[in-house]
Amino acid sequence: MKNFNFRNPTRILFGKGTIADIKDHVPADARVLVLYGGGSAERTGVLAQVRDALSAHTFYEFGGIEPNPRYATALKAVETIREKDVTFVLAVGGGSVIDAGKFIAAAADYDGDPWEILTTRGSVITRAIPFGTVLTLPATGSEMNSGAVITNAEKGAKLPFSSPHCYPTFSVLDPEVTYTLPPRQVANGVVDAFVHTVEQYLTYPVSAFVQDGFAETLLRTLIELGPKALETPDDYDTRANLMWTATMALNGLIGAGVPQDWATHMIGHEITALNDTDHARTLAIVLPSLLNDQRVPKREKLLQYARNVWGIVDGGEEDRIDAAIEATREFFQRMGIKTQLRDYGIAEPEIDQIVTGLQEHGMTALGEYGVIAPEDARRILEAAL
Ligand code: NZQ
Ligand code: ZN
């Protein structure tokens, strides 16, 4: 196992009715800015619950944060923070609203040009306004990690950043608020959490038995419960387990002390920057193709994945690897997600643009060995046409 330094300061308030508890975790004298997205939180009654919980606090609201949140919108929220002298940010929504919340909290407390937060991937951040979250879409893990991804539509760039100052102080996880998710978002969430787990697990072995065992349990849970959430949307235990699985998939625990990949994510971000394809769908396109392409360096872990996640034990090694990759692709399809580039209107010319984007954004040494260059990404994408 590699050395690691692990600390996760986010308090989790989990379960039915827990939105009411935020009143005890936002400082009594705080001036709060409640952030939300395109209106789902209003329609589903989540915002009403938040307003009730904050009835003894001073708070303002800022709605309209887009999926794949936009830099320009986030800067408008920063202006509101300055105008209203806000001291606490509360992001109510999915990964997009929470990611925007992280950027807004850091940018509002940053003296330079906020674009530098993204060009330095967060290393210039030295402080941020404290913020909490109410999660409405289990998927990204943003509710319990320090990372975020912001899109600058004018520059055609979707860039990640992270900072130890960007952990939420608390996150409310009430599985009942996920009953209203459309099937498309349920599927996106399951596939995103699946790929987060794979990117920290399916690399090369370092005798990290706890991390591997946790990761395999998360993957098997997603495989079992993902389709169930589509069939029986109001099943509390299914929703609760999915919600906790998605959080655990990217809160630092399974990634501590192990090599990490993230090539699928970085290639996927370029696809979204190109045509706004849902984040999880880009991953469902890239991952099976990348696993096939990288089957030599990932060989030992692919065989472990085949055995411990899919129960594939018969046949020669190459056959087992083929079967595990095919099972992965079929799982994404069973969740209703298409896995070829052509399904999203992408052909050869767009692959050129994706490869150029990787180059321009410095994504030139991807994967657990840092050897996946843009030209390797081209080969991976061409195999997914
Ligand atoms: O905008 P509203 O109206 O709120 O609707 C949203 C949005 O249209 C809707 N929704 C959310 N909760 C709902 C609901 N609809 C009904 N009922 C509910 N309870 O769902 C739509 C998608 O929401 P979004 O927040 O965009 O989805 P997701 O949580 O999948 O977040 C995706 C973003 O997170 C980034 C992605 O790149 C993408 O920008 N990621 C963030 C990561 C992180 N911070 O660690 C890691 C991930 O790999 C990912 O890159
Ligand atoms: Zn993701």
mmCIF file of C-alpha atoms and ligand atoms in Angstrom, residues 37-40 44 65 67-69 94-97 99 102 136-137 139-140 142 145 147-149 158 177 180-182 185 192 196 250 265 269 279, ligand 1:
data_model
loop_
_atom_site.group_PDB
_atom_site.id
_atom_site.type_symbol
_atom_site.label_atom_id
_atom_site.label_comp_id
_atom_site.label_asym_id
_atom_site.label_seq_id
_atom_site.Cartn_x
_atom_site.Cartn_y
_atom_site.Cartn_z
ATOM 1 C CA GLY A 37 -30.445 24.801 -10.031
ATOM 2 C CA GLY A 38 -33.046 25.069 -12.760
ATOM 3 C CA GLY A 39 -36.122 24.661 -10.589
ATOM 4 C CA SER A 40 -36.348 20.988 -9.585
ATOM 5 C CA THR A 44 -40.107 18.883 -5.475
ATOM 6 C CA ILE A 65 -27.248 27.146 -11.818
ATOM 7 C CA PRO A 67 -26.140 21.266 -15.220
ATOM 8 C CA ASN A 68 -22.394 21.364 -16.017
ATOM 9 C CA PRO A 69 -22.338 24.664 -14.116
ATOM 10 C CA GLY A 94 -26.984 17.706 -7.498
ATOM 11 C CA GLY A 95 -23.290 17.754 -8.306
ATOM 12 C CA SER A 96 -23.638 20.809 -10.520
ATOM 13 C CA VAL A 97 -25.077 23.079 -7.834
ATOM 14 C CA ASP A 99 -19.663 22.155 -7.542
ATOM 15 C CA LYS A 102 -17.475 25.253 -4.050
ATOM 16 C CA THR A 136 -30.747 15.822 -4.271
ATOM 17 C CA LEU A 137 -28.958 13.552 -6.775
ATOM 18 C CA ALA A 139 -23.821 10.619 -8.249
ATOM 19 C CA THR A 140 -20.742 12.774 -8.013
ATOM 20 C CA SER A 142 -19.197 16.246 -4.408
ATOM 21 C CA ASN A 145 -15.150 15.753 -1.280
ATOM 22 C CA GLY A 147 -13.304 18.787 -5.890
ATOM 23 C CA ALA A 148 -15.506 20.510 -8.457
ATOM 24 C CA VAL A 149 -15.771 20.936 -12.224
ATOM 25 C CA LYS A 158 -14.664 22.152 -18.653
ATOM 26 C CA VAL A 177 -35.676 13.590 -1.943
ATOM 27 C CA THR A 180 -38.465 12.552 -7.851
ATOM 28 C CA LEU A 181 -35.398 11.964 -10.022
ATOM 29 C CA PRO A 182 -36.194 11.184 -13.660
ATOM 30 C CA GLN A 185 -30.679 11.097 -13.772
ATOM 31 C CA ASP A 192 -20.987 8.048 -12.431
ATOM 32 C CA HIS A 196 -15.531 6.783 -9.810
ATOM 33 C CA LEU A 250 -15.602 9.546 -4.031
ATOM 34 C CA HIS A 265 -13.095 11.359 -16.606
ATOM 35 C CA HIS A 269 -15.000 16.198 -19.727
ATOM 36 C CA HIS A 279 -21.238 13.646 -17.625
HETATM 37 O O1 NZQ B 1 -31.223 21.992 -12.310
HETATM 38 P P1 NZQ B 1 -32.364 21.347 -11.622
HETATM 39 O O2 NZQ B 1 -33.676 21.888 -12.015
HETATM 40 O O3 NZQ B 1 -32.179 21.284 -10.128
HETATM 41 O O4 NZQ B 1 -32.448 19.807 -12.137
HETATM 42 C C1 NZQ B 1 -31.402 18.899 -12.018
HETATM 43 C C2 NZQ B 1 -30.602 18.781 -13.323
HETATM 44 O O5 NZQ B 1 -31.395 19.094 -14.436
HETATM 45 C C3 NZQ B 1 -31.978 17.509 -11.852
HETATM 46 N N1 NZQ B 1 -32.249 17.121 -10.466
HETATM 47 C C4 NZQ B 1 -31.374 17.126 -9.423
HETATM 48 N N2 NZQ B 1 -31.971 16.618 -8.322
HETATM 49 C C5 NZQ B 1 -33.239 16.288 -8.669
HETATM 50 C C6 NZQ B 1 -33.422 16.619 -10.030
HETATM 51 N N3 NZQ B 1 -34.594 16.397 -10.667
HETATM 52 C C7 NZQ B 1 -35.600 15.859 -9.954
HETATM 53 N N4 NZQ B 1 -35.485 15.494 -8.642
HETATM 54 C C8 NZQ B 1 -34.323 15.695 -7.966
HETATM 55 N N5 NZQ B 1 -34.208 15.296 -6.688
HETATM 56 O O6 NZQ B 1 -30.992 16.649 -12.373
HETATM 57 C C9 NZQ B 1 -30.297 17.310 -13.424
HETATM 58 C C10 NZQ B 1 -28.825 17.007 -13.351
HETATM 59 O O7 NZQ B 1 -28.261 17.588 -12.188
HETATM 60 P P2 NZQ B 1 -26.666 17.747 -12.040
HETATM 61 O O8 NZQ B 1 -26.413 18.355 -10.714
HETATM 62 O O9 NZQ B 1 -26.110 18.374 -13.243
HETATM 63 O O10 NZQ B 1 -26.183 16.213 -12.057
HETATM 64 P P3 NZQ B 1 -24.993 15.472 -11.338
HETATM 65 O O11 NZQ B 1 -25.230 15.343 -9.887
HETATM 66 O O12 NZQ B 1 -24.813 14.243 -12.122
HETATM 67 O O13 NZQ B 1 -23.741 16.460 -11.503
HETATM 68 C C11 NZQ B 1 -22.997 16.502 -12.690
HETATM 69 C C12 NZQ B 1 -21.865 17.508 -12.565
HETATM 70 O O14 NZQ B 1 -20.927 17.105 -11.541
HETATM 71 C C13 NZQ B 1 -19.605 17.066 -12.094
HETATM 72 C C14 NZQ B 1 -19.861 16.716 -13.526
HETATM 73 O O15 NZQ B 1 -18.757 16.972 -14.339
HETATM 74 C C15 NZQ B 1 -21.067 17.572 -13.855
HETATM 75 O O16 NZQ B 1 -20.676 18.893 -14.127
HETATM 76 N N6 NZQ B 1 -18.755 16.129 -11.323
HETATM 77 C C16 NZQ B 1 -18.333 16.512 -10.101
HETATM 78 C C17 NZQ B 1 -17.473 15.734 -9.344
HETATM 79 C C18 NZQ B 1 -16.990 16.153 -8.018
HETATM 80 N N7 NZQ B 1 -17.279 17.352 -7.591
HETATM 81 O O17 NZQ B 1 -16.324 15.407 -7.323
HETATM 82 C C19 NZQ B 1 -16.981 14.449 -9.826
HETATM 83 C C20 NZQ B 1 -17.729 13.928 -10.988
HETATM 84 O O18 NZQ B 1 -16.879 13.057 -11.674
HETATM 85 C C21 NZQ B 1 -18.224 14.956 -11.951
HETATM 86 O O19 NZQ B 1 -17.204 15.356 -12.845
#
